[in-house]
Short mmCIF file of C-alpha atoms and ligand atoms in Angstrom, two decimals:
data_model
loop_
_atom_site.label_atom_id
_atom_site.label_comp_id
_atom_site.label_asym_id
_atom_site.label_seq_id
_atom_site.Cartn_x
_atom_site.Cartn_y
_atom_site.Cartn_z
CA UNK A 1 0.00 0.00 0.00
CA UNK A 2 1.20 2.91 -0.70
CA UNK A 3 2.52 5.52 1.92
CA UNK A 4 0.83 8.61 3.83
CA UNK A 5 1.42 11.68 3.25
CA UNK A 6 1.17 12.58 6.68
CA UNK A 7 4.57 10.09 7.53
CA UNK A 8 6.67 11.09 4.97
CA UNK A 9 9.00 13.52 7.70
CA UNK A 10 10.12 10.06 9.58
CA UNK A 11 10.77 8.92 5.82
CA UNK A 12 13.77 11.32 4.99
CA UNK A 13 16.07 10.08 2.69
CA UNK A 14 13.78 7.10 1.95
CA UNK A 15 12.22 6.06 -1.33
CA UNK A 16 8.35 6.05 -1.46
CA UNK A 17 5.15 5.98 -3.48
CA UNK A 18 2.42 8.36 -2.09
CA UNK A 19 -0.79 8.15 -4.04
CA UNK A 20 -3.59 11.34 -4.21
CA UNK A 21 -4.81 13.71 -6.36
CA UNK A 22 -3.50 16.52 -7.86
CA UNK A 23 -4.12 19.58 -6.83
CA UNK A 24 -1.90 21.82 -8.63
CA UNK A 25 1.00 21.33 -11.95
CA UNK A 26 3.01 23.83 -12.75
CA UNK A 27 5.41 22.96 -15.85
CA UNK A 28 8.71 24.77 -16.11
CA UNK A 29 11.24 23.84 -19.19
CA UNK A 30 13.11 21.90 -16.78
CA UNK A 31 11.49 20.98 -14.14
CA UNK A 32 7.52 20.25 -13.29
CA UNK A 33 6.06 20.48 -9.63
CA UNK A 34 3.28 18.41 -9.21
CA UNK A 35 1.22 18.95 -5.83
CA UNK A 36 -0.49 15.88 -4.38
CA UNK A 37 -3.02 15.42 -2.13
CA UNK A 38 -3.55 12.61 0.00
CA UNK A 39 -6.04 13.04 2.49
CA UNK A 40 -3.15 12.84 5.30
CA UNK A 41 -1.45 15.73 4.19
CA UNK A 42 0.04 17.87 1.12
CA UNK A 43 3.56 17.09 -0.56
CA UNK A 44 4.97 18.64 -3.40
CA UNK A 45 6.66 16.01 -6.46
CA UNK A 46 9.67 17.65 -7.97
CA UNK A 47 9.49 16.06 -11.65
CA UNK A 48 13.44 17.28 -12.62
CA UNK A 49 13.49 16.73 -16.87
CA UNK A 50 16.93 15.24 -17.11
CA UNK A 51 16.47 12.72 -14.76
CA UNK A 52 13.53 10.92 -15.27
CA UNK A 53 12.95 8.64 -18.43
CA UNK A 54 10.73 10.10 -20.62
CA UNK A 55 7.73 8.78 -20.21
CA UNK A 56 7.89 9.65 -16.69
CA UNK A 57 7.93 13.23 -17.76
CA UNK A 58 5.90 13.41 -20.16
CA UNK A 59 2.77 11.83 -18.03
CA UNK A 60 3.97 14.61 -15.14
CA UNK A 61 3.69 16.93 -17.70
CA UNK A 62 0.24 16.69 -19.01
CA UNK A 63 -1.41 15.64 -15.75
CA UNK A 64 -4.66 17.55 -14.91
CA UNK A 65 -6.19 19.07 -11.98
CA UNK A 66 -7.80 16.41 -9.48
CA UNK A 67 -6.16 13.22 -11.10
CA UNK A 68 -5.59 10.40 -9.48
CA UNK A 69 -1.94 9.37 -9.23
CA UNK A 70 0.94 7.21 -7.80
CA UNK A 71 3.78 9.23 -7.06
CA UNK A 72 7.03 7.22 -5.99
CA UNK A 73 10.47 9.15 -4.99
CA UNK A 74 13.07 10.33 -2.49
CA UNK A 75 11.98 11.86 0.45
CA UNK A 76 14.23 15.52 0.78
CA UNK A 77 13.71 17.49 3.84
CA UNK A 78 13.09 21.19 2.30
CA UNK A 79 11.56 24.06 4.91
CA UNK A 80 10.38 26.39 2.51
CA UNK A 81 7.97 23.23 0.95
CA UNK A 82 4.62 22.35 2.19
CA UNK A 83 4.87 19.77 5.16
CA UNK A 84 8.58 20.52 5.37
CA UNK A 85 9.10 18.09 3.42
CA UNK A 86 9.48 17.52 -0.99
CA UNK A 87 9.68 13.99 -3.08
CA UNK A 88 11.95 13.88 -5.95
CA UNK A 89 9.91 11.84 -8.13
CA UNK A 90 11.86 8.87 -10.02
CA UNK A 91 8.14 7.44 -11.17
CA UNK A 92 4.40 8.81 -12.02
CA UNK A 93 1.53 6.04 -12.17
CA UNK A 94 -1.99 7.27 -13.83
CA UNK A 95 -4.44 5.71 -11.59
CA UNK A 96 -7.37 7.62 -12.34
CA UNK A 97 -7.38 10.51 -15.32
CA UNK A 98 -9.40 13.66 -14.47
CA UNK A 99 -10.62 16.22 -17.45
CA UNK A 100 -11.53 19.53 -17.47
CA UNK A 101 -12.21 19.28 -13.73
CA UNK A 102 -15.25 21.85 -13.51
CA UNK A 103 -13.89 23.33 -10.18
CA UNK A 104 -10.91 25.64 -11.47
CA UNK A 105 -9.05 28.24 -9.41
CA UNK A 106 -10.72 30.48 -9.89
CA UNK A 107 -13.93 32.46 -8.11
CA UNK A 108 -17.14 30.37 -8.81
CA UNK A 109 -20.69 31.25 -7.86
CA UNK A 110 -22.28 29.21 -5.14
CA UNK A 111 -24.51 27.65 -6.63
CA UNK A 112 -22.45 26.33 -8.81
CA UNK A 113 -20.33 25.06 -5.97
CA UNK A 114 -23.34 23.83 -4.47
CA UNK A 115 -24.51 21.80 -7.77
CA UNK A 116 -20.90 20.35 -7.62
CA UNK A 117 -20.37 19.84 -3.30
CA UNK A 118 -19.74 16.35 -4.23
CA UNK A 119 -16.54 17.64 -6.07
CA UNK A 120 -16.18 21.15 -3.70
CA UNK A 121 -15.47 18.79 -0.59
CA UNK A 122 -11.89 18.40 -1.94
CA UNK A 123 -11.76 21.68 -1.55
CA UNK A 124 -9.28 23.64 1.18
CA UNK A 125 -11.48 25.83 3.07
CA UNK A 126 -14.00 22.74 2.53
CA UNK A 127 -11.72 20.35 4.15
CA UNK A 128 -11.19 22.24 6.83
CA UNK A 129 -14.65 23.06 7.73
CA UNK A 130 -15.78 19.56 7.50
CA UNK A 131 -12.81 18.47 9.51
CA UNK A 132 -13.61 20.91 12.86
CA UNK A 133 -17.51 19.57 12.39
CA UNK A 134 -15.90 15.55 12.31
CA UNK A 135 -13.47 16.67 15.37
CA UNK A 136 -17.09 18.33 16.85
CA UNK A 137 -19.01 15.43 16.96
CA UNK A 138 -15.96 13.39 18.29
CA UNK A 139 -15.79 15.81 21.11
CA UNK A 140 -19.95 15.59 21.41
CA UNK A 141 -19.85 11.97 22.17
CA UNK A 142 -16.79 11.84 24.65
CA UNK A 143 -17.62 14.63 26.77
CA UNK A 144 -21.05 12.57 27.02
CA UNK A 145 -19.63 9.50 27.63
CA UNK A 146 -17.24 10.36 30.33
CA UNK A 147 -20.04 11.85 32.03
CA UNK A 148 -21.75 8.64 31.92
CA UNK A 149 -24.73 9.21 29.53
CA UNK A 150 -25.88 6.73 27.68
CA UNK A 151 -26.76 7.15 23.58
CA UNK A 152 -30.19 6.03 22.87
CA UNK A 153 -30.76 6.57 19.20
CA UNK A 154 -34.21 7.98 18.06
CA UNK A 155 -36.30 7.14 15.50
CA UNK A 156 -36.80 9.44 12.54
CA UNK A 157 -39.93 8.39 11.52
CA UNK A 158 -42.80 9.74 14.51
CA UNK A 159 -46.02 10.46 14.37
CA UNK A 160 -46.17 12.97 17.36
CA UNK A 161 -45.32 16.73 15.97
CA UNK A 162 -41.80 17.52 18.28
CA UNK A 163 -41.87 20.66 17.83
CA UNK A 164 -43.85 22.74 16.32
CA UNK A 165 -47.19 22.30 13.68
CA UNK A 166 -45.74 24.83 11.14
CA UNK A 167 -42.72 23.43 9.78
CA UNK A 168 -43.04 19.25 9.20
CA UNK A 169 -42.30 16.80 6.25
CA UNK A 170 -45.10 14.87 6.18
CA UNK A 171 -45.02 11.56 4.43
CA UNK A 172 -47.23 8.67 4.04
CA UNK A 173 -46.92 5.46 6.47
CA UNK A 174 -49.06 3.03 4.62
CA UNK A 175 -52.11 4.73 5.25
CA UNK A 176 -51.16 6.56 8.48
CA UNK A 177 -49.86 10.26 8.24
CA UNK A 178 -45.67 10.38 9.86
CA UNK A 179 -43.75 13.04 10.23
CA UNK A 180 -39.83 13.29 10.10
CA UNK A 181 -38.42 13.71 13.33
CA UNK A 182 -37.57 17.70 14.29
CA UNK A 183 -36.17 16.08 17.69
CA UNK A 184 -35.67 13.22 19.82
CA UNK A 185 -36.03 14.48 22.85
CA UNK A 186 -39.93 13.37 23.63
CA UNK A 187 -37.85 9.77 22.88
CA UNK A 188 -34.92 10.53 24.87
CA UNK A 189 -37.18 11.87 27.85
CA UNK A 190 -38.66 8.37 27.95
CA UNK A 191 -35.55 6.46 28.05
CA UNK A 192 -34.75 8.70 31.55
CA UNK A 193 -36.16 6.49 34.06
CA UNK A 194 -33.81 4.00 32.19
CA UNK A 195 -30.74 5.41 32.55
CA UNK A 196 -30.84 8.69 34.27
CA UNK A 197 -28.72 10.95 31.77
CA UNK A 198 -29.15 9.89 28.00
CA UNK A 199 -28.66 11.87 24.78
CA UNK A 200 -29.64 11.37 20.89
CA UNK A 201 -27.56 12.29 18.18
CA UNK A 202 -28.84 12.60 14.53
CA UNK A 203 -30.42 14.11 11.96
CA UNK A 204 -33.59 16.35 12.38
CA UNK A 205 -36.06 18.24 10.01
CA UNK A 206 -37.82 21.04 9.53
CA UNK A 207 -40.16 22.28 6.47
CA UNK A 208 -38.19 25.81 7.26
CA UNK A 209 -39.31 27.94 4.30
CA UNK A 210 -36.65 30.33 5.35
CA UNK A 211 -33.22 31.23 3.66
CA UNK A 212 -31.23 32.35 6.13
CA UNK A 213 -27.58 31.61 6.29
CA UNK A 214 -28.70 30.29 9.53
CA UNK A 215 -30.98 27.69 8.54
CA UNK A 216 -31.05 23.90 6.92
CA UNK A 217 -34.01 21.71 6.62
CA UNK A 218 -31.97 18.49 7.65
CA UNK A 219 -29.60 19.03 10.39
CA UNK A 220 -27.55 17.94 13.14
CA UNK A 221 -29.12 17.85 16.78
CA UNK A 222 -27.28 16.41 20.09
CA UNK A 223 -30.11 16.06 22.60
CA UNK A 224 -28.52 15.43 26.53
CA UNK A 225 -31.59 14.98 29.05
CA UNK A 226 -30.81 14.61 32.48
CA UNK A 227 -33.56 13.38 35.46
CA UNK A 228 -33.32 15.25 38.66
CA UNK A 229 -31.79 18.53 36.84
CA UNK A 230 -33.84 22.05 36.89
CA UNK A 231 -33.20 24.79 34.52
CA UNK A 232 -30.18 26.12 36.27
CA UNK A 233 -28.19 22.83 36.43
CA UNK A 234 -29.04 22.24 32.46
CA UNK A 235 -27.48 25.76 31.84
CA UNK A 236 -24.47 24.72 33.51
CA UNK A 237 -24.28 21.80 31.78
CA UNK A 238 -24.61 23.56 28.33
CA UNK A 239 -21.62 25.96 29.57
CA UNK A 240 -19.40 23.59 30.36
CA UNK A 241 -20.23 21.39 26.98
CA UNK A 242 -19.70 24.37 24.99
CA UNK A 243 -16.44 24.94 26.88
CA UNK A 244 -15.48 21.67 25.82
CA UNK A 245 -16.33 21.18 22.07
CA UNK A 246 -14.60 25.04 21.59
CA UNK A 247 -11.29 23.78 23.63
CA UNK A 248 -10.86 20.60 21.67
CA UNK A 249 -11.22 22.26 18.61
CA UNK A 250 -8.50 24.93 19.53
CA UNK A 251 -6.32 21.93 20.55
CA UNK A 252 -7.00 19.66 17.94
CA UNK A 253 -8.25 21.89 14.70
CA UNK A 254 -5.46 24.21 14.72
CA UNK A 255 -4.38 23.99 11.41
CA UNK A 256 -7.87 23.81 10.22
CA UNK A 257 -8.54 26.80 11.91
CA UNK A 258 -5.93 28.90 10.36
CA UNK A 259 -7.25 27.22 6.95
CA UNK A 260 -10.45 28.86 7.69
CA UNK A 261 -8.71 32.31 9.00
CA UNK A 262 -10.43 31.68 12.25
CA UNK A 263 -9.41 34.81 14.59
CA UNK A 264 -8.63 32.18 17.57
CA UNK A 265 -8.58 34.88 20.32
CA UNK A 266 -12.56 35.24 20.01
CA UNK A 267 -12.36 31.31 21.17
CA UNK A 268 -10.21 31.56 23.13
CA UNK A 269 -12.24 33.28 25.63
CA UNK A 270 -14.74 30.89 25.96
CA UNK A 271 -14.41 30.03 29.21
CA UNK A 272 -16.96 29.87 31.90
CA UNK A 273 -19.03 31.45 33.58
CA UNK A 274 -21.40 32.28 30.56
CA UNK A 275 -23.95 35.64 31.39
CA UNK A 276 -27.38 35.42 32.42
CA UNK A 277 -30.20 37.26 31.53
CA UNK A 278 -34.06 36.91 31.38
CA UNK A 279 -36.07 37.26 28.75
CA UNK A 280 -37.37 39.86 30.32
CA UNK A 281 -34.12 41.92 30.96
CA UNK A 282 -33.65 41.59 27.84
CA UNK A 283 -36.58 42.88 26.24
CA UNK A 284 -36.41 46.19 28.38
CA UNK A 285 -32.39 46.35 27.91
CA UNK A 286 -33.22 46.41 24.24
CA UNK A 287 -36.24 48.90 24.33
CA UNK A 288 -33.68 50.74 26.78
CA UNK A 289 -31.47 50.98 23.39
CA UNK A 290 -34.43 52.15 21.26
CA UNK A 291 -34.88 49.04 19.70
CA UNK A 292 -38.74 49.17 20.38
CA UNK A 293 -39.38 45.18 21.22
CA UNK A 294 -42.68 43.85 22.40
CA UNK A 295 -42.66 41.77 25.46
CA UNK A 296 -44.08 38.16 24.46
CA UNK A 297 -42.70 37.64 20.71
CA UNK A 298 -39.88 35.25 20.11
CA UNK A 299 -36.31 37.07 19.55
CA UNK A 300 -35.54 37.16 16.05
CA UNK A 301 -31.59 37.61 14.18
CA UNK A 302 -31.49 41.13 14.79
CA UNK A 303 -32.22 41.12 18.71
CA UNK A 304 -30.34 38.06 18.87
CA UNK A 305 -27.59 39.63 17.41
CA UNK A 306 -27.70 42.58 19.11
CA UNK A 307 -27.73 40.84 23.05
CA UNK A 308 -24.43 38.39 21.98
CA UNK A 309 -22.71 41.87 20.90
CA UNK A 310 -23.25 43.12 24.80
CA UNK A 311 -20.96 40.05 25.95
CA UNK A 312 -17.75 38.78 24.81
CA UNK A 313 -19.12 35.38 25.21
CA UNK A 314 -21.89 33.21 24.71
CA UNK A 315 -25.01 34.17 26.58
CA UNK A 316 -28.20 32.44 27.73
CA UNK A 317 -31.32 34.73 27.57
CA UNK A 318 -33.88 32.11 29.89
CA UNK A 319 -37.53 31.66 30.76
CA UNK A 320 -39.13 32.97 27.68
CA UNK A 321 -42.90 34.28 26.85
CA UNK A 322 -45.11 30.48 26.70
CA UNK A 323 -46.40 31.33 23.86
CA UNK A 324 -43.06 31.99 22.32
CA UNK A 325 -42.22 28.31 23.48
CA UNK A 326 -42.84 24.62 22.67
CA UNK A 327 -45.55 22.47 24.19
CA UNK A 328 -43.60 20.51 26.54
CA UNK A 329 -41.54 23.26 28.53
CA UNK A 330 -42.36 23.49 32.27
CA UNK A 331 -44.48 26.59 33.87
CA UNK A 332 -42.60 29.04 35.56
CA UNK A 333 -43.96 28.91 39.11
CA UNK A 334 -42.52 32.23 40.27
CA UNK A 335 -44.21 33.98 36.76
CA UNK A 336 -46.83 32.12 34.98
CA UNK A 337 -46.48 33.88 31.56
CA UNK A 338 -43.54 32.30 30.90
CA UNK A 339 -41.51 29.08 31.08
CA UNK A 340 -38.54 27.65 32.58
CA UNK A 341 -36.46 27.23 29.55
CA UNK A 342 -32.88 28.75 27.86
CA UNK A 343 -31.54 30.05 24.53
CA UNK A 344 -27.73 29.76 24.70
CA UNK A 345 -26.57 32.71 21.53
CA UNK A 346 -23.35 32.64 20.02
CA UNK A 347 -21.30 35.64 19.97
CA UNK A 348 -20.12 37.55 16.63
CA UNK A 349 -23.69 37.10 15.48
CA UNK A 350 -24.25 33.38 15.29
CA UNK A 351 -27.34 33.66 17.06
CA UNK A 352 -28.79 30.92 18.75
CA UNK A 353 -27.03 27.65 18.87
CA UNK A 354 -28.97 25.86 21.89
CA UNK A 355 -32.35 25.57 22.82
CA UNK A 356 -33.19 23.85 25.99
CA UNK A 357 -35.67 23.53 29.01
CA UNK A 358 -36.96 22.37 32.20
CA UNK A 359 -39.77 19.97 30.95
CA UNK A 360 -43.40 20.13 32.41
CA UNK A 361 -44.04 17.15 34.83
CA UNK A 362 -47.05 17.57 35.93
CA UNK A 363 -49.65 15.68 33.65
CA UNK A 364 -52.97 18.03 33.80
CA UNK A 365 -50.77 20.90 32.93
CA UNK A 366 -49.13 18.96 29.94
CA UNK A 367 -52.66 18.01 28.21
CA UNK A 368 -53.79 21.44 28.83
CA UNK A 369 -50.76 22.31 26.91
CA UNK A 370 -51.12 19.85 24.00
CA UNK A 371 -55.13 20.98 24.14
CA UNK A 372 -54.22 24.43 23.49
CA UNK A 373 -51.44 24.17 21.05
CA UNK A 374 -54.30 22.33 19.25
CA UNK A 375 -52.07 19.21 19.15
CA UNK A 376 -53.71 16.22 18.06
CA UNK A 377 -53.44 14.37 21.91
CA UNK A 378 -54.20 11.02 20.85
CA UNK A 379 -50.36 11.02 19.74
CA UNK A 380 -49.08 12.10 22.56
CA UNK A 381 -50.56 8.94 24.80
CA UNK A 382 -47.22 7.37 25.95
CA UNK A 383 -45.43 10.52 26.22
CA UNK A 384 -48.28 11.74 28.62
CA UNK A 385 -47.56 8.01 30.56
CA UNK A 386 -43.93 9.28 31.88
CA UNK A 387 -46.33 11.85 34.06
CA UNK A 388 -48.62 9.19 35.22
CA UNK A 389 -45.75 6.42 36.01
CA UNK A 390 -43.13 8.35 38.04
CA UNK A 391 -43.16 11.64 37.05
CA UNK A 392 -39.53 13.61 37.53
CA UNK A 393 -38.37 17.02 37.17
CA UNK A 394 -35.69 16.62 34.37
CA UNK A 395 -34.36 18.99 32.15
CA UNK A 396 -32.51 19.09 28.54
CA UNK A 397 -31.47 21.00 25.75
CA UNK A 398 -30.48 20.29 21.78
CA UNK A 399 -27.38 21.97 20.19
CA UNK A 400 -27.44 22.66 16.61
CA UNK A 401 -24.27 21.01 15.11
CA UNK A 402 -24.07 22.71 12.15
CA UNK A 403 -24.85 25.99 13.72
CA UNK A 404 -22.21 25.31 16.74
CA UNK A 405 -19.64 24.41 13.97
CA UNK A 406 -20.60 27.86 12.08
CA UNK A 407 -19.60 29.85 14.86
CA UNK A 408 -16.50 28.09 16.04
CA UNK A 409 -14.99 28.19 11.87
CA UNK A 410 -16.25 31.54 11.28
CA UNK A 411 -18.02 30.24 8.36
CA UNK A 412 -20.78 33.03 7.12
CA UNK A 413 -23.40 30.27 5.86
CA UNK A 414 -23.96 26.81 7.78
CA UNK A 415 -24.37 25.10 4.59
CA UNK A 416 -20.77 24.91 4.44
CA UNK A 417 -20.80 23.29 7.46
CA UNK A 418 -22.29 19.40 6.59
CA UNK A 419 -20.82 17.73 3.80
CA UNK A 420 -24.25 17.48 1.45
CA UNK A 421 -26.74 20.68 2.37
CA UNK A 422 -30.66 20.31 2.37
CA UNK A 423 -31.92 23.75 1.60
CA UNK A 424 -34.82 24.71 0.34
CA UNK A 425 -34.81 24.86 -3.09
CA UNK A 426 -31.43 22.03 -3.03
CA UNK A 427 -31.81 18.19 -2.83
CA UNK A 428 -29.41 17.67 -4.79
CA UNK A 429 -26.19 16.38 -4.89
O1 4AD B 501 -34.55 25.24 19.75
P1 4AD B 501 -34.86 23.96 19.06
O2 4AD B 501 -36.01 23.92 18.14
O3 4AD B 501 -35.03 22.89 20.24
C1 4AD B 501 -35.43 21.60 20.11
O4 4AD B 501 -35.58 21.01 19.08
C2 4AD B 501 -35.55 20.90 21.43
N1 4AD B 501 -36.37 19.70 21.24
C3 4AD B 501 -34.20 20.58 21.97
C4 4AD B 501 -34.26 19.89 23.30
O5 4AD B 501 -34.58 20.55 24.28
N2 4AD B 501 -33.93 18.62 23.35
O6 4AD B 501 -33.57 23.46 18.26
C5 4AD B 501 -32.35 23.26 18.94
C6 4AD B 501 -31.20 23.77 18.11
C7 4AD B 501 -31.23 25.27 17.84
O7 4AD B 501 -30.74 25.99 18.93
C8 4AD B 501 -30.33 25.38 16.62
O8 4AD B 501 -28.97 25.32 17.01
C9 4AD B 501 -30.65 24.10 15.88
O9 4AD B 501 -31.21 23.20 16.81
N3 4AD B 501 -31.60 24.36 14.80
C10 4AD B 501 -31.27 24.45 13.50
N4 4AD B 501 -30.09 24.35 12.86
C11 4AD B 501 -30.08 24.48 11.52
N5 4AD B 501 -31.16 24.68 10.77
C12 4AD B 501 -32.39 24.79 11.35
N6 4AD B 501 -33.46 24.95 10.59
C13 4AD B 501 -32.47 24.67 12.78
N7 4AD B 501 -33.49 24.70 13.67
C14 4AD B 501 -32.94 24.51 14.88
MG1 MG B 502 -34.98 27.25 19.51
#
């Protein structure tokens, strides 16, 4: 097999065969540099006319952009190279021929690198992106795991709304009407009693007709739930998870990061504790600023925006408006117009990247919920059953992936963000 890129610096002096795809050619009279691209790493192929048979330079010559090839040289230590590190190429094998690559050097539209993301992943600032959101799920599951939740995995195919009525792919299930899943957590609440602290991890949907940069119609949601927590202890489990993913992307990402241009100073002071502030604070500190904001609607981008830019780090704005609010989220008992439940926003305007609440355990208020919400409550039977068989105060949240991954690359548009985007008007590639 042939060698990794990535090795060749213990390999000085050795002879090798790297294979990869070209990224760049360039052809001099004398000597061709052709820049491969393994996956591991970059190297640079010094093709030198005079001495290589040739054949050998002639196929260096004439390869094209994104070929597959089999490199084989001398490993020669070189500073000033990519990786540190050049291969004076004695051989060139064709293993896969590449023409007129559509993806050139050159600026392209987006949609155009959209109608060809399953070429555009090879890209650098691609790469890197999709390597931080990789290293980001890594970092989801073992911060989970050493705090001794167990994964339940959700099903995708419900028939009880999640969410909300408004935004739902609705499909047929011979003869019955299914939805796909917008969350797991009514799933992940049951499996509680079972375990104690459990999380889903998956894909989720919603019939958003909105184009934001902000929003996907299939994304990533982690969903922790713990039993026994109230709204407080679930914030401080969201600070100290988002202290977590952000530090092992700093350690681990770093070249990524600089890929990407990331200003690492901005993550760098993520570190807890993460601000405060009520709904309600809000809403005056904002009409305060003569941004005229009615109490009782949801925040939107702009006051979003504008709360993260009074903090230098991400802040939760808690116990929202009900009506602002899902179904399931837990009266507050000192204020009954609104509920115990967070937003955690991102700074630098990534807006909101958590949702989470205390759920409502009490089972009259709960159907008076799902009455009102005009939720149909026959579907809601065994989710009403965890308040009639042990009922528990227990608390959760969901964190966007794509979203989290947005703000820690600096990426403008989430799309960027999962390797093959669901947008509105894109189901393809
Ligand atoms: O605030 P949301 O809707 O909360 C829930 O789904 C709860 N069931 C979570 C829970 O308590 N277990 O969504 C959670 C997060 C948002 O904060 C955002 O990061 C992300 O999911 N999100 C989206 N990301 C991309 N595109 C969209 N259309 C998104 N909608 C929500
Ligand atoms: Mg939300």
């Amino acid at each position: 097999m042939a060698h990794q890129i990535r090795d060749l610096p213990d390999r000085a002096g050795e002879t090798v065969t790297v294979s990869g795809w070209t990224a760049a050619v360039r052809v001099h009279a004398r000597v061709a540099f052709v820049v491969l691209r393994d996956g591991t790493g970059v190297v640079q192929g010094v093709v030198v006319k005079s001495a290589v048979p040739e054949e050998v330079w002639t196929l260096a010559t004439t390869l094209t952009q994104e070929s597959c090839v089999a490199l084989s040289g001398t490993v020669r230590p070189d500073p000033r190279a990519p990786g540190g590190h050049e291969l004076t190429v004695t051989g060139v094998e064709l293993i896969g021929g590449s023409e007129e690559y559509p993806i050139q050097p050159k600026e392209h539209g987006v949609e155009f690198l959209l109608d060809h993301r399953h070429l555009w992943l090879r890209s650098n600032l691609q790469r890197a992106g999709l390597k931080v959101r990789a290293e980001v799920e890594q970092a989801i599951h073992d911060f989970l795991y050493e705090r001794d939740f167990v994964r339940v995995d959700t099903p995708i195919l419900t028939g009880a709304i999640g969410e909300s009525a408004g935004t739902l792919f609705e499909t047929d299930y011979f003869g019955e009407r299914a939805f796909l899943a917008q969350t797991g957590q009514l799933y992940v609440e049951s499996a509680c009693p079972a375990f104690r602290r459990v999380y889903c991890f998956g894909p989720t949907f919603r019939a958003e007709k909105s184009k934001t940069r902000r929003h996907l119609t299939e994304f990533w949601m982690v969903e922790p739930e713990v039993a026994f927590a109230d709204s407080n202890d679930n914030m401080d489990l969201q600070e100290a998870f988002v202290c977590y993913l952000v530090r092992r992307a700093l350690e681990r990402c770093k070249a990524e990061l600089e890929v990407l241009g990331r200003d690492v100073t901005r993550l760098e002071s993520v570190v807890p504790p993460f601000p405060r502030i009520s709904y309600s604070e809000a809403v005056e500190r904002l009409n305060a600023e003569g941004r005229e904001f009615e109490w009782g609607r949801d925040l939107g981008a702009v006051e979003e925006a504008t709360i993260s830019s009074w903090f230098d780090r991400p802040v939760f704005v808690y116990n929202y408006p009900k009506e602002a609010k899902a179904f399931y989220m837990k009266e507050n008992p000192d204020d009954l117009r609104t509920v115990l439940c967070n937003d955690l926003l991102a700074p630098e305007g990534a807006g909101e990247i958590i949702g989470g609440s205390q759920r409502e355990d009490d089972h009259d208020r709960l159907l008076a919920r799902i009455h009102e919400e005009g939720l149909p409550e026959e579907a809601y039977d065994w989710y009403l059953d965890l308040r009639k068989y042990g009922t528990f105060p227990h608390s959760g949240f969901g964190l966007g992936l794509e979203r989290t991954v947005g703000w820690i690359t600096g990426r403008p548009h989430i799309r960027e963000l999962v390797p093959f985007p669901r947008l509105i008007n894109r189901l393809t590639p």
